[in-house]
mmCIF file of C-alpha atoms in Angstrom:
data_model
loop_
_atom_site.group_PDB
_atom_site.id
_atom_site.type_symbol
_atom_site.label_atom_id
_atom_site.label_comp_id
_atom_site.label_asym_id
_atom_site.label_seq_id
_atom_site.Cartn_x
_atom_site.Cartn_y
_atom_site.Cartn_z
ATOM 1 C CA MET T 1 0.006 -0.061 -0.018
ATOM 2 C CA HIS T 2 1.126 3.829 -1.072
ATOM 3 C CA THR T 3 2.591 6.159 1.942
ATOM 4 C CA MET T 4 0.686 9.486 0.199
ATOM 5 C CA TRP T 5 2.215 10.618 4.688
ATOM 6 C CA LYS T 6 5.256 10.380 7.328
ATOM 7 C CA GLY T 7 5.728 11.558 9.808
ATOM 8 C CA SER T 8 4.609 10.702 14.808
ATOM 9 C CA ILE T 9 1.575 11.056 16.448
ATOM 10 C CA SER T 10 1.805 11.714 20.152
ATOM 11 C CA PHE T 11 -0.070 11.519 23.119
ATOM 12 C CA GLY T 12 0.722 13.485 26.452
ATOM 13 C CA LEU T 13 4.626 12.095 26.244
ATOM 14 C CA VAL T 14 3.704 9.276 23.848
ATOM 15 C CA ASN T 15 5.170 9.461 20.976
ATOM 16 C CA ILE T 16 4.249 6.678 17.777
ATOM 17 C CA PRO T 17 6.466 8.052 14.373
ATOM 18 C CA ILE T 18 3.805 6.688 12.330
ATOM 19 C CA LYS T 19 2.612 6.213 7.931
ATOM 20 C CA LEU T 20 -0.482 6.767 6.385
ATOM 21 C CA HIS T 21 -2.186 5.005 3.399
ATOM 22 C CA THR T 22 -5.056 6.690 1.250
ATOM 23 C CA ALA T 23 -7.891 4.560 3.148
ATOM 24 C CA THR T 24 -10.524 4.671 -0.103
ATOM 25 C CA GLU T 25 -10.444 5.366 -3.480
ATOM 26 C CA ASP T 26 -12.105 7.126 -6.326
ATOM 27 C CA LYS T 27 -13.738 4.341 -8.891
ATOM 28 C CA ASP T 28 -14.891 6.919 -10.780
ATOM 29 C CA ILE T 29 -15.270 5.736 -14.748
ATOM 30 C CA LYS T 30 -13.096 8.548 -16.766
ATOM 31 C CA LEU T 31 -14.474 9.611 -19.767
ATOM 32 C CA ARG T 32 -11.973 11.773 -22.470
ATOM 33 C CA THR T 33 -13.570 14.177 -24.249
ATOM 34 C CA LEU T 34 -12.736 14.201 -27.816
ATOM 35 C CA HIS T 35 -13.505 16.022 -31.078
ATOM 36 C CA LYS T 36 -17.062 14.093 -32.012
ATOM 37 C CA LYS T 37 -15.349 14.888 -36.073
ATOM 38 C CA CYS T 38 -12.192 13.192 -36.173
ATOM 39 C CA HIS T 39 -13.188 11.393 -32.836
ATOM 40 C CA SER T 40 -8.863 13.086 -31.645
ATOM 41 C CA PRO T 41 -8.840 13.908 -27.986
ATOM 42 C CA VAL T 42 -9.677 17.800 -26.862
ATOM 43 C CA LYS T 43 -6.855 19.722 -25.091
ATOM 44 C CA TYR T 44 -7.390 21.853 -22.595
ATOM 45 C CA GLU T 45 -4.829 24.314 -21.978
ATOM 46 C CA LYS T 46 -3.403 27.602 -19.709
ATOM 47 C CA VAL T 47 -4.505 31.189 -21.600
ATOM 48 C CA CYS T 48 -3.901 33.878 -20.418
ATOM 49 C CA SER T 49 -6.911 35.873 -20.610
ATOM 50 C CA VAL T 50 -5.238 39.728 -22.071
ATOM 51 C CA CYS T 51 -2.346 38.321 -23.728
ATOM 52 C CA GLU T 52 -4.262 35.401 -25.409
ATOM 53 C CA GLU T 53 -1.104 33.450 -25.101
ATOM 54 C CA GLU T 54 0.051 29.739 -24.036
ATOM 55 C CA LEU T 55 1.336 29.551 -21.044
ATOM 56 C CA GLN T 56 3.907 27.251 -19.646
ATOM 57 C CA PRO T 57 4.205 25.625 -15.927
ATOM 58 C CA ASP T 58 7.370 28.514 -15.403
ATOM 59 C CA ASP T 59 4.530 31.803 -16.441
ATOM 60 C CA ILE T 60 2.191 30.879 -13.349
ATOM 61 C CA VAL T 61 2.123 32.190 -10.709
ATOM 62 C CA LYS T 62 0.335 31.776 -7.112
ATOM 63 C CA ALA T 63 -2.683 34.664 -5.652
ATOM 64 C CA TYR T 64 -4.455 35.603 -3.010
ATOM 65 C CA GLU T 65 -6.837 37.321 -5.030
ATOM 66 C CA TYR T 66 -8.483 40.025 -2.177
ATOM 67 C CA THR T 67 -10.630 42.581 -3.827
ATOM 68 C CA LYS T 68 -12.266 42.084 -7.549
ATOM 69 C CA GLY T 69 -9.035 41.691 -9.553
ATOM 70 C CA LYS T 70 -6.497 42.857 -7.177
ATOM 71 C CA TYR T 71 -4.445 40.095 -5.672
ATOM 72 C CA VAL T 72 -2.174 39.131 -3.910
ATOM 73 C CA VAL T 73 0.820 37.524 -5.354
ATOM 74 C CA LEU T 74 2.663 34.418 -3.342
ATOM 75 C CA GLU T 75 6.174 32.808 -4.207
ATOM 76 C CA ASP T 76 6.780 29.216 -4.321
ATOM 77 C CA GLU T 77 9.128 30.125 -1.650
ATOM 78 C CA GLU T 78 6.930 31.494 0.314
ATOM 79 C CA LEU T 79 4.442 28.576 0.542
ATOM 80 C CA GLU T 80 7.033 26.347 1.516
ATOM 81 C CA SER T 81 8.418 27.550 3.983
ATOM 82 C CA LEU T 82 5.149 28.030 5.892
ATOM 83 C CA ARG T 83 4.430 24.330 5.000
ATOM 84 C CA LYS T 84 7.854 23.372 5.942
ATOM 85 C CA GLU T 85 8.126 24.793 8.985
ATOM 86 C CA ASN T 86 4.262 23.220 9.944
ATOM 87 C CA GLU T 87 4.788 19.721 8.422
ATOM 88 C CA ASP T 88 7.863 19.240 10.659
ATOM 89 C CA LYS T 89 6.013 18.961 13.591
ATOM 90 C CA ALA T 90 4.913 15.610 15.659
ATOM 91 C CA VAL T 91 1.125 15.748 15.242
ATOM 92 C CA GLU T 92 -0.339 15.802 18.424
ATOM 93 C CA ILE T 93 -3.212 14.676 20.072
ATOM 94 C CA ILE T 94 -4.601 17.425 22.057
ATOM 95 C CA ASP T 95 -8.004 16.040 23.109
ATOM 96 C CA PHE T 96 -9.887 12.915 23.306
ATOM 97 C CA VAL T 97 -14.032 13.197 22.899
ATOM 98 C CA LYS T 98 -16.635 11.264 22.311
ATOM 99 C CA MET T 99 -17.291 10.064 18.423
ATOM 100 C CA GLU T 100 -20.760 9.880 18.991
ATOM 101 C CA GLU T 101 -20.424 13.997 19.725
ATOM 102 C CA ILE T 102 -18.866 14.294 15.497
ATOM 103 C CA ASP T 103 -21.674 14.310 13.016
ATOM 104 C CA PRO T 104 -20.895 12.880 10.488
ATOM 105 C CA ILE T 105 -20.947 16.080 8.167
ATOM 106 C CA TYR T 106 -18.074 16.794 9.561
ATOM 107 C CA TYR T 107 -15.912 13.842 7.382
ATOM 108 C CA ASN T 108 -13.590 14.032 5.298
ATOM 109 C CA ARG T 109 -10.946 11.497 4.359
ATOM 110 C CA SER T 110 -9.957 8.473 6.016
ATOM 111 C CA TYR T 111 -6.529 7.161 6.141
ATOM 112 C CA TYR T 112 -5.212 3.587 7.399
ATOM 113 C CA MET T 113 -2.013 4.937 10.278
ATOM 114 C CA SER T 114 0.960 2.645 9.728
ATOM 115 C CA PRO T 115 3.572 1.988 12.699
ATOM 116 C CA ASN T 116 6.955 2.880 11.274
ATOM 117 C CA GLU T 117 10.622 1.516 12.364
ATOM 118 C CA GLY T 118 10.184 1.527 16.645
ATOM 119 C CA GLY T 119 6.846 2.526 17.030
ATOM 120 C CA GLY T 120 4.686 -0.963 17.411
ATOM 121 C CA LYS T 121 4.237 -1.236 21.211
ATOM 122 C CA ALA T 122 3.424 2.072 21.314
ATOM 123 C CA TYR T 123 1.278 1.961 18.524
ATOM 124 C CA SER T 124 -0.651 -1.152 20.110
ATOM 125 C CA LEU T 125 -0.298 1.068 23.279
ATOM 126 C CA LEU T 126 -2.894 3.498 21.121
ATOM 127 C CA ARG T 127 -4.664 1.304 20.054
ATOM 128 C CA LYS T 128 -5.960 -0.326 22.835
ATOM 129 C CA ALA T 129 -6.595 2.344 25.024
ATOM 130 C CA LEU T 130 -9.135 3.707 22.351
ATOM 131 C CA LYS T 131 -11.320 0.682 22.478
ATOM 132 C CA GLU T 132 -10.847 0.036 26.518
ATOM 133 C CA SER T 133 -12.299 3.732 26.750
ATOM 134 C CA GLN T 134 -14.691 3.426 23.359
ATOM 135 C CA LYS T 135 -13.135 8.037 22.727
ATOM 136 C CA VAL T 136 -11.049 9.113 19.693
ATOM 137 C CA GLY T 137 -8.505 11.702 19.794
ATOM 138 C CA LEU T 138 -8.470 15.142 17.991
ATOM 139 C CA ALA T 139 -5.290 16.782 16.770
ATOM 140 C CA LYS T 140 -4.409 18.756 13.710
ATOM 141 C CA ILE T 141 -2.062 17.205 10.865
ATOM 142 C CA ILE T 142 -0.959 19.335 7.345
ATOM 143 C CA ILE T 143 -1.320 17.528 4.801
ATOM 144 C CA ARG T 144 -0.857 18.768 0.817
ATOM 145 C CA ALA T 145 -0.238 22.329 1.550
ATOM 146 C CA LYS T 146 -4.029 22.057 4.388
ATOM 147 C CA GLU T 147 -3.784 22.544 7.870
ATOM 148 C CA GLN T 148 -6.470 19.626 8.545
ATOM 149 C CA LEU T 149 -8.271 18.587 11.929
ATOM 150 C CA ALA T 150 -8.038 15.416 12.021
ATOM 151 C CA ILE T 151 -9.613 12.045 14.434
ATOM 152 C CA VAL T 152 -7.801 8.964 15.258
ATOM 153 C CA ARG T 153 -9.888 5.934 16.047
ATOM 154 C CA VAL T 154 -10.112 2.398 15.648
ATOM 155 C CA TYR T 155 -11.208 0.596 12.644
ATOM 156 C CA GLU T 156 -11.113 -3.231 12.566
ATOM 157 C CA ASN T 157 -7.369 -3.431 14.118
ATOM 158 C CA THR T 158 -5.430 -0.465 12.493
ATOM 159 C CA LEU T 159 -5.477 3.375 13.333
ATOM 160 C CA VAL T 160 -7.799 5.589 11.369
ATOM 161 C CA MET T 161 -6.765 9.321 11.118
ATOM 162 C CA GLU T 162 -9.939 10.504 9.510
ATOM 163 C CA THR T 163 -9.486 14.068 9.034
ATOM 164 C CA ILE T 164 -12.624 16.940 9.646
ATOM 165 C CA HIS T 165 -13.838 20.316 8.174
ATOM 166 C CA PHE T 166 -12.989 23.201 10.169
ATOM 167 C CA PRO T 167 -16.125 24.570 11.852
ATOM 168 C CA ASP T 168 -16.222 27.563 9.825
ATOM 169 C CA GLU T 169 -16.129 24.608 7.111
ATOM 170 C CA VAL T 170 -19.809 23.219 6.851
ATOM 171 C CA ARG T 171 -22.058 25.748 6.271
ATOM 172 C CA SER T 172 -25.414 27.088 8.212
ATOM 173 C CA SER T 173 -28.242 24.667 8.228
ATOM 174 C CA ALA T 174 -30.316 27.783 8.638
ATOM 175 C CA ASP T 175 -29.416 28.855 4.962
ATOM 176 C CA VAL T 176 -30.876 26.624 3.502
ATOM 177 C CA PRO T 177 -33.581 27.989 1.175
ATOM 178 C CA SER T 178 -37.011 26.519 1.483
ATOM 179 C CA VAL T 179 -37.154 24.204 4.741
ATOM 180 C CA PRO T 180 -40.528 23.768 6.273
ATOM 181 C CA ALA T 181 -40.487 25.273 10.130
ATOM 182 C CA GLU T 182 -42.756 22.317 11.787
ATOM 183 C CA ASP T 183 -43.732 19.204 11.523
ATOM 184 C CA LYS T 184 -47.496 19.730 9.519
ATOM 185 C CA VAL T 185 -47.960 15.982 9.864
ATOM 186 C CA THR T 186 -51.347 14.042 11.151
ATOM 187 C CA ASP T 187 -50.453 11.260 13.690
ATOM 188 C CA LYS T 188 -51.575 8.760 11.215
ATOM 189 C CA GLU T 189 -49.282 10.166 8.891
ATOM 190 C CA LEU T 190 -46.554 9.382 11.090
ATOM 191 C CA ASP T 191 -47.515 6.369 12.805
ATOM 192 C CA THR T 192 -46.948 4.842 8.217
ATOM 193 C CA ALA T 193 -44.209 6.655 8.085
ATOM 194 C CA ILE T 194 -42.598 4.666 11.496
ATOM 195 C CA MET T 195 -44.402 1.459 11.262
ATOM 196 C CA LEU T 196 -42.663 1.564 6.959
ATOM 197 C CA ILE T 197 -39.446 2.668 8.737
ATOM 198 C CA ASP T 198 -39.369 -0.548 10.996
ATOM 199 C CA GLN T 199 -41.029 -3.283 8.348
ATOM 200 C CA LEU T 200 -37.238 -1.887 6.017
ATOM 201 C CA THR T 201 -34.533 -1.505 9.086
ATOM 202 C CA THR T 202 -32.210 -3.417 8.972
ATOM 203 C CA GLU T 203 -28.077 -4.637 9.999
ATOM 204 C CA PHE T 204 -26.356 -2.635 7.982
ATOM 205 C CA ASN T 205 -23.491 -4.344 5.703
ATOM 206 C CA PRO T 206 -22.052 -2.331 3.320
ATOM 207 C CA GLU T 207 -21.423 -5.709 1.071
ATOM 208 C CA LYS T 208 -25.019 -5.351 0.369
ATOM 209 C CA TYR T 209 -24.613 -2.688 -1.894
ATOM 210 C CA SER T 210 -22.937 -1.319 -5.091
ATOM 211 C CA ASP T 211 -22.474 0.956 -7.519
ATOM 212 C CA ASP T 212 -25.372 -0.496 -10.394
ATOM 213 C CA TYR T 213 -24.526 2.626 -12.669
ATOM 214 C CA ARG T 214 -20.939 2.066 -12.489
ATOM 215 C CA THR T 215 -21.903 -1.687 -13.701
ATOM 216 C CA ALA T 216 -23.540 -0.324 -16.282
ATOM 217 C CA LEU T 217 -21.639 1.333 -17.408
ATOM 218 C CA LEU T 218 -18.491 -0.838 -17.708
ATOM 219 C CA GLU T 219 -20.639 -3.298 -19.470
ATOM 220 C CA LEU T 220 -22.155 -1.023 -21.914
ATOM 221 C CA ILE T 221 -18.434 0.169 -22.476
ATOM 222 C CA GLU T 222 -16.999 -3.537 -23.553
ATOM 223 C CA ASN T 223 -21.012 -4.651 -25.398
ATOM 224 C CA LYS T 224 -19.547 -1.634 -28.063
ATOM 225 C CA ARG T 225 -15.676 -2.588 -27.924
ATOM 226 C CA THR T 226 -16.416 -6.670 -28.637
ATOM 227 C CA GLY T 227 -18.956 -5.253 -30.777
ATOM 228 C CA GLN T 228 -16.779 -3.291 -32.229
ATOM 229 C CA GLU T 229 -18.137 0.059 -32.575
ATOM 230 C CA THR T 230 -14.825 2.256 -31.435
ATOM 231 C CA VAL T 231 -13.679 4.994 -32.863
ATOM 232 C CA THR T 232 -9.579 6.053 -33.736
ATOM 233 C CA ALA T 233 -8.380 9.036 -33.219
ATOM 234 C CA LYS T 234 -6.517 10.901 -36.384
ATOM 235 C CA GLU T 235 -2.579 10.730 -36.558
ATOM 236 C CA LYS T 236 -1.699 14.504 -37.000
ATOM 237 C CA GLU T 237 -0.085 14.144 -40.315
ATOM 238 C CA PRO T 238 4.026 15.760 -40.453
ATOM 239 C CA VAL T 239 4.795 18.160 -41.836
ATOM 240 C CA THR T 240 8.413 17.464 -43.332
ATOM 241 C CA ASN T 241 11.073 20.748 -44.692
ATOM 242 C CA VAL T 242 10.280 19.118 -47.826
ATOM 243 C CA THR T 243 6.893 19.949 -48.165
ATOM 244 C CA ASP T 244 7.909 23.642 -46.071
ATOM 245 C CA LEU T 245 10.879 24.629 -48.258
ATOM 246 C CA MET T 246 8.497 24.683 -51.520
ATOM 247 C CA ALA T 247 5.298 25.516 -49.957
ATOM 248 C CA ALA T 248 7.989 28.675 -49.106
ATOM 249 C CA LEU T 249 9.461 28.315 -52.843
ATOM 250 C CA GLN T 250 6.174 28.222 -54.472
ATOM 251 C CA ALA T 251 4.225 31.408 -52.330
ATOM 252 C CA SER T 252 7.270 33.407 -53.160
ATOM 253 C CA ILE T 253 6.668 32.829 -56.651
ATOM 254 C CA ASP T 254 3.622 33.897 -56.807
ATOM 255 C CA ARG T 255 3.845 36.348 -54.515
ATOM 256 C CA THR T 256 6.550 38.436 -57.020
ATOM 257 C CA LYS T 257 5.026 37.550 -60.379
ATOM 258 C CA PRO T 258 2.542 40.662 -60.365
ATOM 259 C CA GLU T 259 6.131 42.575 -59.394
ATOM 260 C CA LYS T 260 8.919 41.195 -62.683
ATOM 261 C CA ALA T 261 5.341 41.520 -65.401
ATOM 262 C CA GLU T 262 5.246 45.445 -64.259
ATOM 263 C CA THR T 263 9.441 45.733 -64.351
ATOM 264 C CA VAL T 264 9.511 43.472 -67.598
ATOM 265 C CA LYS T 265 6.634 46.321 -69.696
ATOM 266 C CA LYS T 266 8.516 49.430 -67.728
ATOM 267 C CA LYS T 267 11.517 47.944 -69.799
ATOM 268 C CA GLU T 268 10.262 47.135 -72.922
ATOM 269 C CA PRO T 269 11.938 50.185 -75.954
ATOM 270 C CA ALA T 270 9.051 52.666 -76.221
ATOM 271 C CA LYS T 271 8.110 52.609 -80.236
ATOM 272 C CA ARG T 272 9.542 54.923 -82.940
ATOM 273 C CA LYS T 273 7.649 57.424 -84.787
ATOM 274 C CA ARG T 274 7.294 57.177 -88.614
ATOM 275 C CA THR T 275 8.333 60.405 -90.057
ATOM 276 C CA VAL T 276 6.708 60.213 -93.902
ATOM 277 C CA THR T 277 8.708 62.794 -95.454
ATOM 278 C CA LYS T 278 6.385 64.532 -98.836
ATOM 279 C CA VAL T 279 8.536 65.638 -101.890
ATOM 280 C CA LYS T 280 7.127 68.651 -103.690
ATOM 281 C CA LYS T 281 6.326 67.937 -107.641
ATOM 282 C CA GLN T 282 7.881 70.788 -109.957
ATOM 283 C CA ALA T 283 6.443 72.201 -112.308
#
């Protein structure tokens, strides 16, 4: 399993060297965007909105827009310095709380924690202490340049770190439009709804559920592939130097044709006028 973060986590005087591993994976089917006419992949290039120039990575800087159209530019070195300053610190569990006190709306992402060299015993100690106390640890950690609030809990036999949102990242439910203020339902309607819930209540078994849309999409793709309903992107024809040279020569010839005709016309000698001499007859 790929290690995406190394460091240590501590509670009190106990320090545990750990590694983090992503616990979940995104299985969305990635679809490419093609040009309908020739089935070639569409490029999304970074272009300046004013200069209309295509930009390279070195041409781009990061900035914070503090008001419309006005920015504070932040250098990579400044951001790296801040990140390094915080990442070098050991992650400390600052509080222990009951897991049921944390609403699921705060949950963000899950990471498996494994002990790094020499951390096995301390890892086991924290795992057993969390199990026995039925609590979870609350900590702060910087992952991918963002400070995260996180909880440390036990999942099966492994410690898991769940990053959670800060309170100001969760929007107020009071801002949700059209939510009825009061429950205008009859007792009969309520009893019927509760009866239906009771009938559909079961134990949670995650293996029972699957992504039906993803399965159907994969079947559709496979059926089209085996039925030869496929397309091939057109390759851009290479332009050789010979073609370029011939094109340039021909263009030069075409451009100079009018000039040549004009020059030839100017150089033509003027036609001499015929002089007619009249002879007078003598009487």
